[in-house]
Coordinates of C-alpha atoms and ligand atoms in Angstrom, one line a residue:
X3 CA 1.5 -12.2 -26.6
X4 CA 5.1 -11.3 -27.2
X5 CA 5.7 -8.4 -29.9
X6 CA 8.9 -8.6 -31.8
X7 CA 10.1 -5.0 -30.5
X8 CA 10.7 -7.1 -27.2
X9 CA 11.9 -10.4 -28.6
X10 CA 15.5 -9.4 -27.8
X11 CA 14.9 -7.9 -24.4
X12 CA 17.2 -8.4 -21.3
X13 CA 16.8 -6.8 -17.7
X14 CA 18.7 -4.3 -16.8
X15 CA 20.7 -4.7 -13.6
X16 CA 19.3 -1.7 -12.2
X17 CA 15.9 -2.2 -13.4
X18 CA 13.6 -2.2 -11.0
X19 CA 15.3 0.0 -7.9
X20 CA 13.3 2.2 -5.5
X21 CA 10.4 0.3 -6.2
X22 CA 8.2 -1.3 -4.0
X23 CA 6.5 -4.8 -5.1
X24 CA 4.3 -7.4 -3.5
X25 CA 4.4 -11.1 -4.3
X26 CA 1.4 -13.4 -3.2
X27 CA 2.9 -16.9 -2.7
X28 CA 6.5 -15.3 -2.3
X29 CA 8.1 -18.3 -0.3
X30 CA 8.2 -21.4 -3.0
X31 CA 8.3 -22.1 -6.7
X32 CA 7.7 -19.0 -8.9
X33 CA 6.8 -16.8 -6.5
X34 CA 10.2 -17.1 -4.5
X35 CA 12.4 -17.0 -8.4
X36 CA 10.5 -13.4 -8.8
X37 CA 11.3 -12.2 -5.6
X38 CA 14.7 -12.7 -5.4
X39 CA 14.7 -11.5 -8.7
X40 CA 13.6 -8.6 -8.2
X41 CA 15.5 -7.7 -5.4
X42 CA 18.6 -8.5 -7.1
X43 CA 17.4 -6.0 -9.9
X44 CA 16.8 -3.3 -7.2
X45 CA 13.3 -3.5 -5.5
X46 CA 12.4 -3.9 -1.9
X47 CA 9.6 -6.7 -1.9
X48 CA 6.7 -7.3 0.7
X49 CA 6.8 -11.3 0.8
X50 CA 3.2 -12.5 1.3
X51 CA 2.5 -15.8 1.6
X52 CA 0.9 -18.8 3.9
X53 CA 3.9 -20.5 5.9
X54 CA 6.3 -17.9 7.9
X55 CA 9.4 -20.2 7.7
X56 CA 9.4 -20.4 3.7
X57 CA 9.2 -16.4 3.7
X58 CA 11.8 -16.3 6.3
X59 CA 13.9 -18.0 4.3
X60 CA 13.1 -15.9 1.0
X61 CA 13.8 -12.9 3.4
X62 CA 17.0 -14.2 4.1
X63 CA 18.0 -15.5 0.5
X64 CA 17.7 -11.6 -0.3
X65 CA 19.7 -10.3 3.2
X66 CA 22.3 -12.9 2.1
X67 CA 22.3 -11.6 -1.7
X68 CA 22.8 -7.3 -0.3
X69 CA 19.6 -6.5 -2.2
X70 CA 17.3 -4.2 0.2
X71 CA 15.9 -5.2 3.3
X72 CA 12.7 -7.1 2.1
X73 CA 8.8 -7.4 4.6
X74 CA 7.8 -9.9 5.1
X75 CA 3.7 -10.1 5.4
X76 CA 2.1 -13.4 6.7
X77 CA -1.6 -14.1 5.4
X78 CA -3.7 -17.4 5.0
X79 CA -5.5 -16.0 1.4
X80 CA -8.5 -19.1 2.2
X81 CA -9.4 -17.3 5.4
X82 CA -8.6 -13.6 5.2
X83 CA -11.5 -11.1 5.3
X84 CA -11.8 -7.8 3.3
X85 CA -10.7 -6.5 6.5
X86 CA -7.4 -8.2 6.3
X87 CA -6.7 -6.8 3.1
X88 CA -7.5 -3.4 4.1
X89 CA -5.4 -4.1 7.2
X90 CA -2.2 -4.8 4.7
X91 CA -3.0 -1.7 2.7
X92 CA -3.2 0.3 5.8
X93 CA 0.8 -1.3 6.9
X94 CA 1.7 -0.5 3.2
X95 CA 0.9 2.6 3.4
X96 CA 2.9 3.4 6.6
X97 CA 5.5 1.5 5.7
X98 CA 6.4 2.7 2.5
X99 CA 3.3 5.6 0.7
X100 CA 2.7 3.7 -2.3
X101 CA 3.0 0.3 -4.4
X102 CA 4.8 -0.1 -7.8
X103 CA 4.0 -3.5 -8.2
X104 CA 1.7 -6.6 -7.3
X105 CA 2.2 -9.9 -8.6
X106 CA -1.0 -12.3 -7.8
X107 CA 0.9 -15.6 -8.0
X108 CA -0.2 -17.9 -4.9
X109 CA -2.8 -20.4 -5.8
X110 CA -4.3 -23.9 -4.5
X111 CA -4.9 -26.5 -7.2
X112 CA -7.9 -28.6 -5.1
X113 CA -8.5 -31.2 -6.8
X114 CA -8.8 -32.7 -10.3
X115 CA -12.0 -34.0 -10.4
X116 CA -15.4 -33.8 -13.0
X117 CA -17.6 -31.0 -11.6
X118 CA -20.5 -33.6 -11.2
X119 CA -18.1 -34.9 -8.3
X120 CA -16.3 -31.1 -7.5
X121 CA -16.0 -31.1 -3.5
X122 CA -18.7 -27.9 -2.5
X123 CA -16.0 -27.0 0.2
X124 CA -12.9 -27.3 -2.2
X125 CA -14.8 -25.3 -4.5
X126 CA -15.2 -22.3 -1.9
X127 CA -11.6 -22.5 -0.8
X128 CA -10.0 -22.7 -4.6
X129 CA -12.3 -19.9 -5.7
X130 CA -11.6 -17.9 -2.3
X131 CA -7.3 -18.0 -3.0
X132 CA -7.5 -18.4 -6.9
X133 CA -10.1 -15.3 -7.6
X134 CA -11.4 -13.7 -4.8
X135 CA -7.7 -13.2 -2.6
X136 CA -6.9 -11.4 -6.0
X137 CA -9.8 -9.2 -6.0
X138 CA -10.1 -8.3 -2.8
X139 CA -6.2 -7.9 -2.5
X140 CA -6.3 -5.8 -5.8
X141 CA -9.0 -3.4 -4.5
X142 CA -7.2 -2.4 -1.3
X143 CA -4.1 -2.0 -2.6
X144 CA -5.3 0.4 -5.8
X145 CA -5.0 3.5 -4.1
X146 CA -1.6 2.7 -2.9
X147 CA -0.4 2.0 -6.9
X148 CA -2.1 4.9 -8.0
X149 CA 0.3 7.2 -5.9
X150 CA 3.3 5.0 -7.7
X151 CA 4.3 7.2 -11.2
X152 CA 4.4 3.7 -12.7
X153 CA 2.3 1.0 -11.3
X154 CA 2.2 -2.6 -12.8
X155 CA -0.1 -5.6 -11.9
X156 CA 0.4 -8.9 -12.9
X157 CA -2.0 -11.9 -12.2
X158 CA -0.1 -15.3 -12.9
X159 CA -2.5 -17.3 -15.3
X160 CA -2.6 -21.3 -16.8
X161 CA -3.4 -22.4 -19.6
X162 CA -6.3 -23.9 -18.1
X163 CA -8.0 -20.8 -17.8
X164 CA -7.3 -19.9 -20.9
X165 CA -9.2 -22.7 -22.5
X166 CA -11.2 -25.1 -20.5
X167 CA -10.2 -28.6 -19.9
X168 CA -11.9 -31.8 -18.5
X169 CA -11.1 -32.1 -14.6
X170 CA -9.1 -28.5 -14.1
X171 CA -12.4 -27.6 -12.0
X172 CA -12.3 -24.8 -9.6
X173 CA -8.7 -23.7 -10.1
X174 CA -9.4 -23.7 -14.2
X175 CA -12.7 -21.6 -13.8
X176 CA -10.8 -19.3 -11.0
X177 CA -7.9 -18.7 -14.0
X178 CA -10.4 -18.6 -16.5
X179 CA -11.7 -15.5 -13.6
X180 CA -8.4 -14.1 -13.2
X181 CA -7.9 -13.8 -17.5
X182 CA -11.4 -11.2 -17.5
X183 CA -10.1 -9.5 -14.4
X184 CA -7.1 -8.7 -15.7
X185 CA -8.6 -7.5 -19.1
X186 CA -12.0 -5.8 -17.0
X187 CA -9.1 -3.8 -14.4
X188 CA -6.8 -3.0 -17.6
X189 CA -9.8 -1.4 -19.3
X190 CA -10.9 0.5 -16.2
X191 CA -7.3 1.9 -15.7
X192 CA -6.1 2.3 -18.9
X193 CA -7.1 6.2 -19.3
X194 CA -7.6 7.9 -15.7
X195 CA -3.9 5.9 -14.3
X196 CA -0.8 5.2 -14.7
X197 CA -1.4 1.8 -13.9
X198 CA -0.6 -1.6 -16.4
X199 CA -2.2 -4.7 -16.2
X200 CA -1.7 -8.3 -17.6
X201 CA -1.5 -11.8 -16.7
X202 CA 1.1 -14.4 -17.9
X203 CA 1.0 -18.5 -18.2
X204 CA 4.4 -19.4 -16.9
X205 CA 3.8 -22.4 -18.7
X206 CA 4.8 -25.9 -17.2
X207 CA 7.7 -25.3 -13.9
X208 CA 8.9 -27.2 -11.6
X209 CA 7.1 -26.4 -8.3
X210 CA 4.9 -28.4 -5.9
X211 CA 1.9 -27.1 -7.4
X212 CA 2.7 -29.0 -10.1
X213 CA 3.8 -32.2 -9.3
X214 CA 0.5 -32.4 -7.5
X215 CA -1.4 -31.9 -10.6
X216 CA 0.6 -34.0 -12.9
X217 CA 2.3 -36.7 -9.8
X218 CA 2.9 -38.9 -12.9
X219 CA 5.1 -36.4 -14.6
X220 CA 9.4 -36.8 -14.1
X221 CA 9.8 -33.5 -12.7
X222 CA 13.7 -33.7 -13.4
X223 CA 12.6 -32.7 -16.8
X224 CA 11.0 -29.4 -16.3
X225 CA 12.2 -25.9 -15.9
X226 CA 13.6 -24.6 -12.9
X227 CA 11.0 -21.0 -11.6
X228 CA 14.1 -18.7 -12.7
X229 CA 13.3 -19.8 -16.4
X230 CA 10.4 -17.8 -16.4
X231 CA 11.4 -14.8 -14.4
X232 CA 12.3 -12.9 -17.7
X233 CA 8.8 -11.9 -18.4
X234 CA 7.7 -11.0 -15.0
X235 CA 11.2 -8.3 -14.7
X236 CA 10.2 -7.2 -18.0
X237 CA 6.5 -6.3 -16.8
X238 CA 7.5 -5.1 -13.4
X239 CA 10.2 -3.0 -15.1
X240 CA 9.8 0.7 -16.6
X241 CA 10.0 -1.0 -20.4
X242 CA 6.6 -2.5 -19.7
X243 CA 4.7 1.0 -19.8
X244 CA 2.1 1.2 -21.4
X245 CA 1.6 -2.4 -22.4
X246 CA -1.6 -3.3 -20.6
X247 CA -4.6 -5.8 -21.2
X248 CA -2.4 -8.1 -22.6
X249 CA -1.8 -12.1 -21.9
X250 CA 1.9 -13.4 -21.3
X251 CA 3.4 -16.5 -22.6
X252 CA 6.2 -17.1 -20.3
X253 CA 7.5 -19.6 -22.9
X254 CA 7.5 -16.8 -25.8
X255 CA 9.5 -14.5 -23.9
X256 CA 13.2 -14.1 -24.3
X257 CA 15.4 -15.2 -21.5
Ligands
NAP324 N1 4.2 -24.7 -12.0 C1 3.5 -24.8 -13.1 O1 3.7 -25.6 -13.9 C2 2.4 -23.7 -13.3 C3 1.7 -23.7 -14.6 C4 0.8 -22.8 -14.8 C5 0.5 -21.8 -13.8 N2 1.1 -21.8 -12.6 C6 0.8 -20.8 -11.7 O2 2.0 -20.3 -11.1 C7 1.7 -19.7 -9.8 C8 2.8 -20.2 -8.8 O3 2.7 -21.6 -8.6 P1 4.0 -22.5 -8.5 O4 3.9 -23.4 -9.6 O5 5.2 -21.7 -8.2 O6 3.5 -23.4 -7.2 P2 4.0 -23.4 -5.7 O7 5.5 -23.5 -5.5 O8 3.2 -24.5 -5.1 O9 3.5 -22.0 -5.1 C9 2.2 -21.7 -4.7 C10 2.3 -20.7 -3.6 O10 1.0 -20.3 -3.3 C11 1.0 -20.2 -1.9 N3 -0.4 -20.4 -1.3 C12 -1.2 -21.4 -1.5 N4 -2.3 -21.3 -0.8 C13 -2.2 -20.2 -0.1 C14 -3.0 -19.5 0.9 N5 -4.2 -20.0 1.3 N6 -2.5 -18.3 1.4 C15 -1.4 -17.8 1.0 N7 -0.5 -18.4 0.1 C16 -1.0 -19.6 -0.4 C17 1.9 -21.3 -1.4 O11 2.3 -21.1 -0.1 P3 2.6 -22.3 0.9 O12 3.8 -23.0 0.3 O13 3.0 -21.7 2.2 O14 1.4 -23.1 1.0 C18 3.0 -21.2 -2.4 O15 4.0 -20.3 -2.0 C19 0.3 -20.2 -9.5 O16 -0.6 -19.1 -9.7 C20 0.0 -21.3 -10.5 O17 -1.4 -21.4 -10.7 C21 2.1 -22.8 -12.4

């Protein structure tokens, strides 16, 4: 959680320049607010998402804005192989020699249902984008962030997966995955890299993720992605270093 040396903390404009970052889920809701972030504070960022058109116009957001020419990398996480990933790390590599940041942020909700009733085939696919595209995406790219002199990982949490709750199912569990991945990958890489890992719970945002798990809710009344940005620059961002292991509150953070 949020240390008091930090509770003051704003981006610098130049913060994150020269470096390279990938964002899962890059073309909607939090994922697109961190991207054009960061590319407004300096970084060229490989877009990876689902559906080409809402990259496209992420990619063009950024073009619009001057910040640097942005990738943009098309993958369905529910059906991509291990071969896929090592595919992108392959591209990365060409493309740029290394990786300064990855942001695991796509996810699928499925449904909210008891697990007595869980749907065996929405279980798969919720585990397969909400833990495994993480993994698997995490494992190819670690080479790449180990040539970075400063490599950061963040895996976007929920409360959910932080402590269980009735219906959350697959996509609570997956979370719940994601938390000891984060802490099991900080632990590994905490003494032999230069590489930082933590998760953060943006807390409730306005998105379409959202309104599918609460359709009740007046989304009117919820915060825009950008309010949570903050904590995301701050962790992609040189200040960060050596802060690893730890859990995010997006709502605790300044900004
Ligand atoms: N909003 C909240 O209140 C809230 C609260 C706690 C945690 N979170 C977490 O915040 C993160 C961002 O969610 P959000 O709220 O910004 O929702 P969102 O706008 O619905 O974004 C989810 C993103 O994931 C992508 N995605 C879904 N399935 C995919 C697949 N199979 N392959 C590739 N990309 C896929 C979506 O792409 P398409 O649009 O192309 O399908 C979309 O860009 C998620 O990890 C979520 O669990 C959100």
């Amino acid at each position: 959680m949020v240390n008091t040396d930090i509770k003051d903390w704003i981006a610098a404009p130049d913060l994150l320049t020269d470096r390279i970052i990938l964002i899962t889920g890059a073309g909607s809701g939090i994922g697109r607010a961190t991207a054009t972030a960061f590319a407004r504070h300096g970084a060229t960022v490989i877009l990876l998402g689902r559906t080409v058109r809402k990259l496209e116009s992420v990619y063009d957001e950024i073009e619009d804005a001057g910040g640097p020419q942005a990738a943009i990398y098309p993958l369905d996480l529910c059906g991509a192989t291990p071969q896929d990933y090592e595919n992108l790390a392959v591209t990365i590599r060409k493309e740029f020699g290394r990786l300064d940041g990855l942001l695991h942020n796509a996810a699928l909700l499925g449904a909210l249902a008891p697990l007595t009733h869980f749907d065996t085939e929405l279980w798969f696919q919720s585990i397969q984008v909400n833990l495994t595209a993480p993994f698997l995406l995490t494992r190819a790219c670690l080479e790449l962030l180990v040539q970075s002199g400063d490599a950061s990982i963040v895996f976007t949490s929920d409360e959910t997966g932080r402590q269980g709750r009735a219906y959350w199912g697959a996509y609570g569990i997956a979370k719940a995955g994601v938390e000891c991945m984060m802490q099991i990958l900080a632990d590994e890489t905490e003494t032999n890299t230069r590489i930082r890992v933590n998760s953060i719970d943006p807390g409730p945002v306005r998105s379409a993720l959202r309104t599918l798990a609460y359709p009740g809710e007046n989304p009117g009344k919820l915060p825009l992605p950008d309010a949570v940005v903050p904590v995301y620059l701050y962790l992609m961002g040189p200040d960060s270093r050596g802060v690893t292991g730890q859990q995010f509150d997006a709502r605790a953070f300044p900004g």
